[in-house]
Amino acid sequence: MSDLIQQIKSLSESYFEEILEIRRHIHANPELSFQEHNTAQFIESKLHEFGITNTQRIAETGVTFCLEGKEKGKTIALRADIDALPITEANDVTYKSQNEGVMHACGHDVHTSNLLGVAKILSQLTDQFSGTVKFIFQPAEEKSPGGASILIKEGILKNPTPEKILGQHVMPLIPEGKVGFRPGKYMASADEVYLTVKGKGGHAAMPETFVDPIAIASQIIVSLQQVVSRMANPKIPSVLSFGKIAGGNVNNVIPDEVKIDGTFRTFDEEWRKKALQKIKDISTSIASSMGGSCEVHIASGYPFLVNDDDYTLKNIAAAKAYMGEKNVVELDLWMAAEDFAFYTHEVPGCFYRLGTRNEDKGIVSGVHTPTFNIDENALKTGMGLMAYLAIHELNS
């Protein structure tokens, strides 16, 4: 494989400037979830420039196609997400977002340009592998119900059905030039919790005349912490957090209702179901006991993400061969969520992290922040490693 590694690294180096410009174009022209029409057209145009013309649309703004190797064999899928976030960019760069209030703050511009690089590399190496590579440029990772779930319903994992699926995501905690893997459970499920606490408003100086939804909401928030601290198996990581509470406008007027928004995350589907029911039961019973009521709405989100053990260990070994052992690190559990998880519950998957940090260049901001950026040298690693992992799997 050493000759193949050198060949891929050489192609990554030669294509770097082109993929760099692609990344900057996508970064400067971000589009929100389910609105990625121009992005999809741009992806198609670049693929056609590469000589890849068998592209198809899926879910309106998704793009997919297959590359065939020298002979029949198994199928592997490679996925990149293409949507951006509703964040105003604060970076002072020439490729700063031109769409006010929209930014590629989670690195999907990197994922998309990397996968275009992989497509260009593999299109030059079809004589080096057997089987099929299915490319998936997926919309709407950032917005529930998640583009992955929609693509699966529309048949992305059929005709042909991949035996494995591979996903890559930027990680600003890892230095550029390194990548991270974790076999088994890696990222949490995520459900949105919306509570509407209803009481009876009135003058704050006359408590006998009102039912205080603020007091009820406070009691609910405190009591719900027991779902994690006293009801969850401590061996199952769980988080219940409330990030928004709204009710009332004046210090001496009690409102009729209070709204509370939160998120619940965990790594076990059976416990996930039980916990969400406990959230409903506790919220409604406390409100009732205090003379009010509570409407509970749970917006079901992404499942937990699980990396197939055997496939991930194989990729770790291959990554060490490609990059050197010291440049492949082990990841911790991550309580964030990712809709790639939907794929991992259908076919064996591996979702790994691409290091993008460079402290000397001041590139240290986290994802989902207005100053997120990457050391663009990571593009060489990103496209080269993914291309190698694809061929390594198909030929093994």
mmCIF file of C-alpha atoms in Angstrom:
data_model
loop_
_atom_site.group_PDB
_atom_site.id
_atom_site.type_symbol
_atom_site.label_atom_id
_atom_site.label_comp_id
_atom_site.label_asym_id
_atom_site.label_seq_id
_atom_site.Cartn_x
_atom_site.Cartn_y
_atom_site.Cartn_z
ATOM 1 C CA MET A 1 0.000 0.000 0.000
ATOM 2 C CA SER A 2 2.988 2.342 0.333
ATOM 3 C CA ASP A 3 2.964 3.186 -3.391
ATOM 4 C CA LEU A 4 -0.770 3.914 -3.229
ATOM 5 C CA ILE A 5 -0.288 6.149 -0.188
ATOM 6 C CA GLN A 6 2.378 8.154 -1.975
ATOM 7 C CA GLN A 7 0.182 8.391 -5.060
ATOM 8 C CA ILE A 8 -2.782 9.707 -3.049
ATOM 9 C CA LYS A 9 -0.610 12.173 -1.130
ATOM 10 C CA SER A 10 0.818 13.441 -4.402
ATOM 11 C CA LEU A 11 -2.675 13.936 -5.843
ATOM 12 C CA SER A 12 -3.818 15.673 -2.653
ATOM 13 C CA GLU A 13 -0.876 18.043 -2.911
ATOM 14 C CA SER A 14 -1.469 18.785 -6.590
ATOM 15 C CA TYR A 15 -5.215 19.371 -6.105
ATOM 16 C CA PHE A 16 -4.815 21.413 -2.916
ATOM 17 C CA GLU A 17 -5.020 24.898 -4.425
ATOM 18 C CA GLU A 18 -8.124 23.980 -6.409
ATOM 19 C CA ILE A 19 -9.883 22.463 -3.390
ATOM 20 C CA LEU A 20 -8.783 25.450 -1.305
ATOM 21 C CA GLU A 21 -10.549 27.816 -3.708
ATOM 22 C CA ILE A 22 -13.621 25.571 -3.686
ATOM 23 C CA ARG A 23 -13.702 25.691 0.107
ATOM 24 C CA ARG A 24 -13.432 29.468 0.112
ATOM 25 C CA HIS A 25 -16.208 29.839 -2.473
ATOM 26 C CA ILE A 26 -18.534 27.628 -0.439
ATOM 27 C CA HIS A 27 -17.589 29.443 2.769
ATOM 28 C CA ALA A 28 -18.373 32.815 1.199
ATOM 29 C CA ASN A 29 -21.744 31.603 -0.084
ATOM 30 C CA PRO A 30 -23.371 29.669 2.787
ATOM 31 C CA GLU A 31 -26.972 28.495 2.698
ATOM 32 C CA LEU A 32 -29.197 27.339 5.534
ATOM 33 C CA SER A 33 -30.653 23.857 5.941
ATOM 34 C CA PHE A 34 -33.094 22.804 3.211
ATOM 35 C CA GLN A 35 -32.119 25.923 1.214
ATOM 36 C CA GLU A 36 -28.825 24.736 -0.307
ATOM 37 C CA HIS A 37 -29.899 25.189 -3.955
ATOM 38 C CA ASN A 38 -26.870 27.185 -5.126
ATOM 39 C CA THR A 39 -24.528 24.950 -3.159
ATOM 40 C CA ALA A 40 -25.937 21.848 -4.850
ATOM 41 C CA GLN A 41 -25.573 23.466 -8.269
ATOM 42 C CA PHE A 42 -21.982 24.404 -7.460
ATOM 43 C CA ILE A 43 -21.188 20.832 -6.361
ATOM 44 C CA GLU A 44 -22.644 19.465 -9.593
ATOM 45 C CA SER A 45 -20.719 21.975 -11.715
ATOM 46 C CA LYS A 46 -17.421 21.039 -10.082
ATOM 47 C CA LEU A 47 -18.073 17.327 -10.477
ATOM 48 C CA HIS A 48 -18.840 17.863 -14.151
ATOM 49 C CA GLU A 49 -15.527 19.723 -14.474
ATOM 50 C CA PHE A 50 -13.876 16.632 -12.987
ATOM 51 C CA GLY A 51 -15.525 14.516 -15.683
ATOM 52 C CA ILE A 52 -18.124 13.072 -13.318
ATOM 53 C CA THR A 53 -21.492 13.531 -15.023
ATOM 54 C CA ASN A 54 -23.654 10.766 -13.520
ATOM 55 C CA THR A 55 -24.836 12.945 -10.620
ATOM 56 C CA GLN A 56 -28.370 12.746 -9.272
ATOM 57 C CA ARG A 57 -30.394 14.971 -6.968
ATOM 58 C CA ILE A 58 -32.046 13.585 -3.862
ATOM 59 C CA ALA A 59 -34.267 15.468 -1.396
ATOM 60 C CA GLU A 60 -34.071 18.498 -3.720
ATOM 61 C CA THR A 61 -30.692 19.823 -2.576
ATOM 62 C CA GLY A 62 -28.778 16.595 -2.026
ATOM 63 C CA VAL A 63 -26.314 15.346 -4.645
ATOM 64 C CA THR A 64 -25.227 11.743 -5.099
ATOM 65 C CA PHE A 65 -23.352 9.601 -7.613
ATOM 66 C CA CYS A 66 -21.242 6.461 -7.797
ATOM 67 C CA LEU A 67 -17.709 5.792 -8.975
ATOM 68 C CA GLU A 68 -17.020 2.275 -10.210
ATOM 69 C CA GLY A 69 -13.717 0.508 -9.770
ATOM 70 C CA LYS A 70 -11.933 -1.837 -12.128
ATOM 71 C CA GLU A 71 -14.288 -4.720 -11.377
ATOM 72 C CA LYS A 72 -17.375 -5.547 -9.354
ATOM 73 C CA GLY A 73 -17.085 -5.687 -5.587
ATOM 74 C CA LYS A 74 -18.569 -4.244 -2.429
ATOM 75 C CA THR A 75 -19.909 -0.725 -1.980
ATOM 76 C CA ILE A 76 -18.797 1.946 0.458
ATOM 77 C CA ALA A 77 -20.562 5.285 0.999
ATOM 78 C CA LEU A 78 -18.795 8.584 1.742
ATOM 79 C CA ARG A 79 -20.852 11.434 3.167
ATOM 80 C CA ALA A 80 -20.407 15.196 3.543
ATOM 81 C CA ASP A 81 -22.992 17.664 4.879
ATOM 82 C CA ILE A 82 -23.439 20.918 2.971
ATOM 83 C CA ASP A 83 -25.615 23.312 5.031
ATOM 84 C CA ALA A 84 -24.637 26.335 7.134
ATOM 85 C CA LEU A 85 -25.821 27.957 10.367
ATOM 86 C CA PRO A 86 -27.798 31.137 11.206
ATOM 87 C CA ILE A 87 -24.710 32.904 12.614
ATOM 88 C CA THR A 88 -23.181 36.243 11.588
ATOM 89 C CA GLU A 89 -19.514 35.741 10.757
ATOM 90 C CA ALA A 90 -16.964 37.836 12.650
ATOM 91 C CA ASN A 91 -13.835 36.652 10.820
ATOM 92 C CA ASP A 92 -11.879 39.250 8.838
ATOM 93 C CA VAL A 93 -10.969 37.106 5.821
ATOM 94 C CA THR A 94 -11.267 37.606 2.062
ATOM 95 C CA TYR A 95 -13.725 34.704 1.861
ATOM 96 C CA LYS A 96 -15.992 35.960 4.642
ATOM 97 C CA SER A 97 -19.674 35.043 4.299
ATOM 98 C CA GLN A 98 -21.515 37.194 1.777
ATOM 99 C CA ASN A 99 -24.897 36.101 3.125
ATOM 100 C CA GLU A 100 -25.658 38.252 6.154
ATOM 101 C CA GLY A 101 -26.579 36.202 9.192
ATOM 102 C CA VAL A 102 -25.519 32.897 7.625
ATOM 103 C CA MET A 103 -22.139 31.236 8.166
ATOM 104 C CA HIS A 104 -20.340 27.937 7.703
ATOM 105 C CA ALA A 105 -19.559 27.878 11.406
ATOM 106 C CA CYS A 106 -19.504 24.083 11.707
ATOM 107 C CA GLY A 107 -17.100 23.283 8.890
ATOM 108 C CA HIS A 108 -19.539 21.877 6.362
ATOM 109 C CA ASP A 109 -17.745 23.927 3.697
ATOM 110 C CA VAL A 110 -14.662 21.888 4.610
ATOM 111 C CA HIS A 111 -16.542 18.598 4.480
ATOM 112 C CA THR A 112 -18.013 19.428 1.072
ATOM 113 C CA SER A 113 -14.761 20.601 -0.496
ATOM 114 C CA ASN A 114 -12.912 17.626 0.977
ATOM 115 C CA LEU A 115 -15.387 15.175 -0.531
ATOM 116 C CA LEU A 116 -15.074 16.922 -3.893
ATOM 117 C CA GLY A 117 -11.338 16.416 -3.526
ATOM 118 C CA VAL A 118 -11.893 12.745 -2.738
ATOM 119 C CA ALA A 119 -14.051 12.426 -5.857
ATOM 120 C CA LYS A 120 -11.322 13.971 -8.020
ATOM 121 C CA ILE A 121 -8.632 11.734 -6.501
ATOM 122 C CA LEU A 122 -10.618 8.509 -6.790
ATOM 123 C CA SER A 123 -11.720 9.310 -10.333
ATOM 124 C CA GLN A 124 -8.012 9.137 -11.232
ATOM 125 C CA LEU A 125 -7.519 5.853 -9.374
ATOM 126 C CA THR A 126 -10.389 3.646 -10.527
ATOM 127 C CA ASP A 127 -7.828 1.071 -11.667
ATOM 128 C CA GLN A 128 -6.617 0.819 -8.068
ATOM 129 C CA PHE A 129 -9.798 -0.539 -6.477
ATOM 130 C CA SER A 130 -12.679 -2.943 -7.015
ATOM 131 C CA GLY A 131 -16.266 -2.203 -6.184
ATOM 132 C CA THR A 132 -18.260 1.016 -5.892
ATOM 133 C CA VAL A 133 -17.883 4.288 -4.031
ATOM 134 C CA LYS A 134 -21.197 6.061 -3.399
ATOM 135 C CA PHE A 135 -20.820 9.780 -2.727
ATOM 136 C CA ILE A 136 -23.430 11.579 -0.618
ATOM 137 C CA PHE A 137 -23.527 15.373 -0.427
ATOM 138 C CA GLN A 138 -26.221 15.715 2.204
ATOM 139 C CA PRO A 139 -28.363 18.750 3.022
ATOM 140 C CA ALA A 140 -29.750 19.874 6.366
ATOM 141 C CA GLU A 141 -27.566 18.246 8.995
ATOM 142 C CA GLU A 142 -28.109 21.223 11.280
ATOM 143 C CA LYS A 143 -31.896 21.175 11.398
ATOM 144 C CA SER A 144 -34.321 18.558 12.676
ATOM 145 C CA PRO A 145 -35.433 16.053 11.432
ATOM 146 C CA GLY A 146 -31.980 15.966 9.820
ATOM 147 C CA GLY A 147 -31.192 15.519 6.171
ATOM 148 C CA ALA A 148 -29.795 12.040 6.811
ATOM 149 C CA SER A 149 -33.180 10.736 7.946
ATOM 150 C CA ILE A 150 -34.825 12.204 4.845
ATOM 151 C CA LEU A 151 -32.224 10.773 2.476
ATOM 152 C CA ILE A 152 -32.591 7.347 4.056
ATOM 153 C CA LYS A 153 -36.362 7.486 3.533
ATOM 154 C CA GLU A 154 -35.763 8.478 -0.084
ATOM 155 C CA GLY A 155 -33.504 5.459 -0.651
ATOM 156 C CA ILE A 156 -29.940 6.743 -0.388
ATOM 157 C CA LEU A 157 -28.852 3.444 1.175
ATOM 158 C CA LYS A 158 -30.273 1.398 -1.714
ATOM 159 C CA ASN A 159 -29.311 0.759 -5.343
ATOM 160 C CA PRO A 160 -26.548 0.072 -4.473
ATOM 161 C CA THR A 161 -26.628 -0.635 -0.747
ATOM 162 C CA PRO A 162 -23.324 0.234 0.930
ATOM 163 C CA GLU A 163 -21.740 -2.298 3.234
ATOM 164 C CA LYS A 164 -20.036 0.549 5.116
ATOM 165 C CA ILE A 165 -20.410 4.321 5.428
ATOM 166 C CA LEU A 166 -17.692 6.838 6.283
ATOM 167 C CA GLY A 167 -18.063 10.388 7.572
ATOM 168 C CA GLN A 168 -15.496 13.063 8.433
ATOM 169 C CA HIS A 169 -15.978 16.173 10.599
ATOM 170 C CA VAL A 170 -13.704 19.063 11.559
ATOM 171 C CA MET A 171 -12.472 19.237 15.135
ATOM 172 C CA PRO A 172 -10.926 22.537 16.337
ATOM 173 C CA LEU A 173 -9.688 20.863 19.526
ATOM 174 C CA ILE A 174 -7.299 18.684 17.481
ATOM 175 C CA PRO A 175 -4.233 20.238 15.794
ATOM 176 C CA GLU A 176 -4.071 20.311 12.013
ATOM 177 C CA GLY A 177 -2.260 17.253 10.720
ATOM 178 C CA LYS A 178 -3.945 14.899 13.188
ATOM 179 C CA VAL A 179 -7.203 12.943 13.143
ATOM 180 C CA GLY A 180 -9.284 11.297 15.865
ATOM 181 C CA PHE A 181 -11.288 8.075 16.060
ATOM 182 C CA ARG A 182 -13.441 6.322 18.638
ATOM 183 C CA PRO A 183 -14.868 2.800 18.259
ATOM 184 C CA GLY A 184 -18.359 2.178 19.614
ATOM 185 C CA LYS A 185 -20.729 4.823 20.937
ATOM 186 C CA TYR A 186 -19.359 8.272 20.222
ATOM 187 C CA MET A 187 -22.022 11.027 20.060
ATOM 188 C CA ALA A 188 -25.260 11.462 21.981
ATOM 189 C CA SER A 189 -28.878 11.418 20.942
ATOM 190 C CA ALA A 190 -30.544 14.822 21.113
ATOM 191 C CA ASP A 191 -34.185 15.682 21.749
ATOM 192 C CA GLU A 192 -35.671 19.144 22.133
ATOM 193 C CA VAL A 193 -37.871 19.741 25.184
ATOM 194 C CA TYR A 194 -40.493 22.495 25.128
ATOM 195 C CA LEU A 195 -42.542 23.226 28.253
ATOM 196 C CA THR A 196 -45.389 25.714 28.481
ATOM 197 C CA VAL A 197 -46.307 26.341 32.119
ATOM 198 C CA LYS A 198 -49.739 27.897 32.541
ATOM 199 C CA GLY A 199 -51.122 29.640 35.587
ATOM 200 C CA LYS A 200 -53.213 32.737 36.242
ATOM 201 C CA GLY A 201 -51.611 36.155 36.119
ATOM 202 C CA GLY A 202 -52.167 39.087 38.417
ATOM 203 C CA HIS A 203 -50.604 41.819 40.535
ATOM 204 C CA ALA A 204 -47.457 40.631 42.287
ATOM 205 C CA ALA A 205 -48.623 42.168 45.559
ATOM 206 C CA MET A 206 -51.756 39.988 45.649
ATOM 207 C CA PRO A 207 -50.532 36.358 45.630
ATOM 208 C CA GLU A 208 -53.912 35.053 46.797
ATOM 209 C CA THR A 209 -55.424 36.096 43.453
ATOM 210 C CA PHE A 210 -53.053 34.383 41.020
ATOM 211 C CA VAL A 211 -51.393 31.064 40.209
ATOM 212 C CA ASP A 212 -47.727 31.894 39.638
ATOM 213 C CA PRO A 213 -46.313 30.124 36.536
ATOM 214 C CA ILE A 214 -42.835 31.514 37.295
ATOM 215 C CA ALA A 215 -42.748 29.757 40.652
ATOM 216 C CA ILE A 216 -44.107 26.590 39.033
ATOM 217 C CA ALA A 217 -41.525 26.779 36.239
ATOM 218 C CA SER A 218 -38.730 27.218 38.773
ATOM 219 C CA GLN A 219 -39.844 24.147 40.691
ATOM 220 C CA ILE A 220 -40.098 22.123 37.492
ATOM 221 C CA ILE A 221 -36.569 23.036 36.376
ATOM 222 C CA VAL A 222 -35.079 22.114 39.755
ATOM 223 C CA SER A 223 -37.048 18.864 40.037
ATOM 224 C CA LEU A 224 -36.200 17.738 36.512
ATOM 225 C CA GLN A 225 -32.527 17.614 37.440
ATOM 226 C CA GLN A 226 -33.387 14.393 39.269
ATOM 227 C CA VAL A 227 -33.991 12.706 35.901
ATOM 228 C CA VAL A 228 -30.223 12.647 35.412
ATOM 229 C CA SER A 229 -28.941 12.756 39.004
ATOM 230 C CA ARG A 230 -31.284 10.207 40.600
ATOM 231 C CA MET A 231 -33.116 8.271 37.880
ATOM 232 C CA ALA A 232 -30.458 7.559 35.260
ATOM 233 C CA ASN A 233 -28.065 4.642 35.346
ATOM 234 C CA PRO A 234 -24.725 6.355 36.120
ATOM 235 C CA LYS A 235 -23.100 4.117 33.508
ATOM 236 C CA ILE A 236 -25.170 5.824 30.805
ATOM 237 C CA PRO A 237 -24.012 9.402 30.151
ATOM 238 C CA SER A 238 -27.005 11.762 30.168
ATOM 239 C CA VAL A 239 -27.529 15.521 30.046
ATOM 240 C CA LEU A 240 -30.696 17.543 30.604
ATOM 241 C CA SER A 241 -30.172 21.281 30.153
ATOM 242 C CA PHE A 242 -32.508 24.235 29.767
ATOM 243 C CA GLY A 243 -31.183 27.089 27.695
ATOM 244 C CA LYS A 244 -34.207 29.354 27.496
ATOM 245 C CA ILE A 245 -36.932 30.527 29.888
ATOM 246 C CA ALA A 246 -39.350 33.296 28.987
ATOM 247 C CA GLY A 247 -42.268 34.758 30.905
ATOM 248 C CA GLY A 248 -43.427 38.151 32.040
ATOM 249 C CA ASN A 249 -42.386 41.699 31.170
ATOM 250 C CA VAL A 250 -42.669 43.696 34.397
ATOM 251 C CA ASN A 251 -41.271 43.096 37.873
ATOM 252 C CA ASN A 252 -44.619 43.451 39.647
ATOM 253 C CA VAL A 253 -46.934 41.671 37.187
ATOM 254 C CA ILE A 254 -47.287 37.899 37.254
ATOM 255 C CA PRO A 255 -47.780 36.487 33.715
ATOM 256 C CA ASP A 256 -50.266 33.848 32.666
ATOM 257 C CA GLU A 257 -47.612 31.505 31.297
ATOM 258 C CA VAL A 258 -43.905 30.739 31.119
ATOM 259 C CA LYS A 259 -42.086 28.918 28.325
ATOM 260 C CA ILE A 260 -39.034 26.737 28.955
ATOM 261 C CA ASP A 261 -36.851 25.254 26.199
ATOM 262 C CA GLY A 262 -34.224 22.591 26.763
ATOM 263 C CA THR A 263 -32.410 19.568 25.418
ATOM 264 C CA PHE A 264 -32.002 15.968 26.572
ATOM 265 C CA ARG A 265 -29.048 13.859 25.457
ATOM 266 C CA THR A 266 -27.968 10.312 26.159
ATOM 267 C CA PHE A 267 -26.462 7.106 24.711
ATOM 268 C CA ASP A 268 -29.173 4.491 25.213
ATOM 269 C CA GLU A 269 -32.425 4.308 23.256
ATOM 270 C CA GLU A 270 -34.421 2.483 25.957
ATOM 271 C CA TRP A 271 -33.361 4.972 28.642
ATOM 272 C CA ARG A 272 -33.954 7.837 26.211
ATOM 273 C CA LYS A 273 -37.598 6.812 25.855
ATOM 274 C CA LYS A 274 -38.066 6.384 29.626
ATOM 275 C CA ALA A 275 -36.372 9.685 30.451
ATOM 276 C CA LEU A 276 -38.537 11.666 28.059
ATOM 277 C CA GLN A 277 -41.633 10.155 29.650
ATOM 278 C CA LYS A 278 -40.317 11.075 33.120
ATOM 279 C CA ILE A 279 -39.814 14.652 31.946
ATOM 280 C CA LYS A 280 -43.461 14.758 30.904
ATOM 281 C CA ASP A 281 -44.730 13.140 34.095
ATOM 282 C CA ILE A 282 -42.715 15.308 36.494
ATOM 283 C CA SER A 283 -43.536 18.545 34.677
ATOM 284 C CA THR A 284 -47.271 17.952 34.502
ATOM 285 C CA SER A 285 -47.578 16.627 38.063
ATOM 286 C CA ILE A 286 -45.673 19.518 39.646
ATOM 287 C CA ALA A 287 -47.683 22.073 37.721
ATOM 288 C CA SER A 288 -50.929 20.378 38.719
ATOM 289 C CA SER A 289 -49.922 20.163 42.390
ATOM 290 C CA MET A 290 -49.298 23.928 42.404
ATOM 291 C CA GLY A 291 -52.604 24.801 40.803
ATOM 292 C CA GLY A 292 -51.438 25.240 37.229
ATOM 293 C CA SER A 293 -50.784 23.087 34.205
ATOM 294 C CA CYS A 294 -47.891 22.253 31.906
ATOM 295 C CA GLU A 295 -47.981 21.389 28.231
ATOM 296 C CA VAL A 296 -44.996 19.264 27.205
ATOM 297 C CA HIS A 297 -43.784 18.978 23.632
ATOM 298 C CA ILE A 298 -40.837 16.729 22.780
ATOM 299 C CA ALA A 299 -39.296 17.242 19.346
ATOM 300 C CA SER A 300 -37.599 13.925 18.636
ATOM 301 C CA GLY A 301 -34.087 14.499 17.369
ATOM 302 C CA TYR A 302 -31.124 12.413 16.281
ATOM 303 C CA PRO A 303 -30.277 9.018 17.784
ATOM 304 C CA PHE A 304 -26.903 8.361 19.379
ATOM 305 C CA LEU A 305 -24.045 7.813 16.955
ATOM 306 C CA VAL A 306 -22.283 4.474 17.146
ATOM 307 C CA ASN A 307 -19.101 3.642 15.266
ATOM 308 C CA ASP A 308 -18.858 0.010 14.232
ATOM 309 C CA ASP A 309 -16.033 -1.483 16.304
ATOM 310 C CA ASP A 310 -14.391 -3.649 13.641
ATOM 311 C CA TYR A 311 -14.702 -1.081 10.866
ATOM 312 C CA THR A 312 -13.395 1.736 13.035
ATOM 313 C CA LEU A 313 -10.423 -0.283 14.281
ATOM 314 C CA LYS A 314 -9.607 -1.127 10.673
ATOM 315 C CA ASN A 315 -9.737 2.572 9.779
ATOM 316 C CA ILE A 316 -7.526 3.464 12.742
ATOM 317 C CA ALA A 317 -4.884 1.043 11.488
ATOM 318 C CA ALA A 318 -5.189 2.393 7.957
ATOM 319 C CA ALA A 319 -4.990 6.005 9.177
ATOM 320 C CA LYS A 320 -1.818 5.220 11.113
ATOM 321 C CA ALA A 321 -0.322 3.718 7.963
ATOM 322 C CA TYR A 322 -1.256 6.836 5.985
ATOM 323 C CA MET A 323 -0.415 9.533 8.548
ATOM 324 C CA GLY A 324 1.889 7.971 11.097
ATOM 325 C CA GLU A 325 0.873 6.551 14.462
ATOM 326 C CA LYS A 326 1.479 9.763 16.434
ATOM 327 C CA ASN A 327 -1.012 11.657 14.264
ATOM 328 C CA VAL A 328 -3.989 9.420 15.062
ATOM 329 C CA VAL A 329 -5.572 10.139 18.443
ATOM 330 C CA GLU A 330 -8.354 8.580 20.501
ATOM 331 C CA LEU A 331 -11.551 10.589 20.966
ATOM 332 C CA ASP A 332 -13.617 10.918 24.126
ATOM 333 C CA LEU A 333 -17.387 10.549 24.267
ATOM 334 C CA TRP A 334 -19.006 13.687 22.846
ATOM 335 C CA MET A 335 -22.374 14.890 24.136
ATOM 336 C CA ALA A 336 -23.075 16.848 20.958
ATOM 337 C CA ALA A 337 -25.336 15.296 18.331
ATOM 338 C CA GLU A 338 -24.895 14.603 14.622
ATOM 339 C CA ASP A 339 -27.405 13.259 12.113
ATOM 340 C CA PHE A 340 -24.775 10.899 10.654
ATOM 341 C CA ALA A 341 -26.073 8.805 13.557
ATOM 342 C CA PHE A 342 -29.080 7.813 11.438
ATOM 343 C CA TYR A 343 -26.774 6.069 8.974
ATOM 344 C CA THR A 344 -24.936 4.206 11.734
ATOM 345 C CA HIS A 345 -28.182 2.579 12.842
ATOM 346 C CA GLU A 346 -28.689 1.248 9.301
ATOM 347 C CA VAL A 347 -25.218 0.153 8.145
ATOM 348 C CA PRO A 348 -21.831 -0.194 9.872
ATOM 349 C CA GLY A 349 -20.345 3.292 9.999
ATOM 350 C CA CYS A 350 -17.272 5.217 11.048
ATOM 351 C CA PHE A 351 -17.417 8.924 11.887
ATOM 352 C CA TYR A 352 -14.022 10.429 12.615
ATOM 353 C CA ARG A 353 -12.539 13.859 13.293
ATOM 354 C CA LEU A 354 -10.219 15.998 11.194
ATOM 355 C CA GLY A 355 -7.892 18.277 13.149
ATOM 356 C CA THR A 356 -8.104 21.942 12.111
ATOM 357 C CA ARG A 357 -6.488 23.837 15.015
ATOM 358 C CA ASN A 358 -3.387 26.016 14.732
ATOM 359 C CA GLU A 359 -2.590 28.071 17.815
ATOM 360 C CA ASP A 360 0.331 29.869 16.131
ATOM 361 C CA LYS A 361 -2.093 31.228 13.531
ATOM 362 C CA GLY A 362 -4.737 32.022 16.158
ATOM 363 C CA ILE A 363 -7.107 29.410 14.728
ATOM 364 C CA VAL A 364 -8.619 28.155 17.986
ATOM 365 C CA SER A 365 -12.352 29.022 17.953
ATOM 366 C CA GLY A 366 -14.889 26.281 18.443
ATOM 367 C CA VAL A 367 -17.590 25.253 16.008
ATOM 368 C CA HIS A 368 -20.887 27.175 16.083
ATOM 369 C CA THR A 369 -19.072 30.415 16.937
ATOM 370 C CA PRO A 370 -18.790 33.586 14.793
ATOM 371 C CA THR A 371 -14.985 33.263 14.645
ATOM 372 C CA PHE A 372 -14.701 29.588 13.714
ATOM 373 C CA ASN A 373 -12.118 28.952 11.010
ATOM 374 C CA ILE A 374 -9.613 26.267 10.045
ATOM 375 C CA ASP A 375 -5.989 25.844 9.162
ATOM 376 C CA GLU A 376 -6.634 25.164 5.496
ATOM 377 C CA ASN A 377 -3.728 22.737 5.265
ATOM 378 C CA ALA A 378 -6.214 20.312 6.822
ATOM 379 C CA LEU A 379 -7.772 20.010 3.367
ATOM 380 C CA LYS A 380 -4.777 17.976 2.203
ATOM 381 C CA THR A 381 -5.184 15.571 5.081
ATOM 382 C CA GLY A 382 -8.957 15.496 4.749
ATOM 383 C CA MET A 383 -9.249 14.555 1.104
ATOM 384 C CA GLY A 384 -6.202 12.300 1.063
ATOM 385 C CA LEU A 385 -7.063 10.249 4.121
ATOM 386 C CA MET A 386 -10.690 9.723 3.148
ATOM 387 C CA ALA A 387 -9.664 8.622 -0.346
ATOM 388 C CA TYR A 388 -7.185 6.148 1.137
ATOM 389 C CA LEU A 389 -9.681 4.796 3.692
ATOM 390 C CA ALA A 390 -12.193 4.191 0.899
ATOM 391 C CA ILE A 391 -9.754 2.247 -1.253
ATOM 392 C CA HIS A 392 -8.386 0.394 1.765
ATOM 393 C CA GLU A 393 -11.872 -0.846 2.664
ATOM 394 C CA LEU A 394 -12.839 -1.811 -0.876
ATOM 395 C CA ASN A 395 -9.648 -3.784 -1.402
ATOM 396 C CA SER A 396 -9.625 -5.533 1.987
#
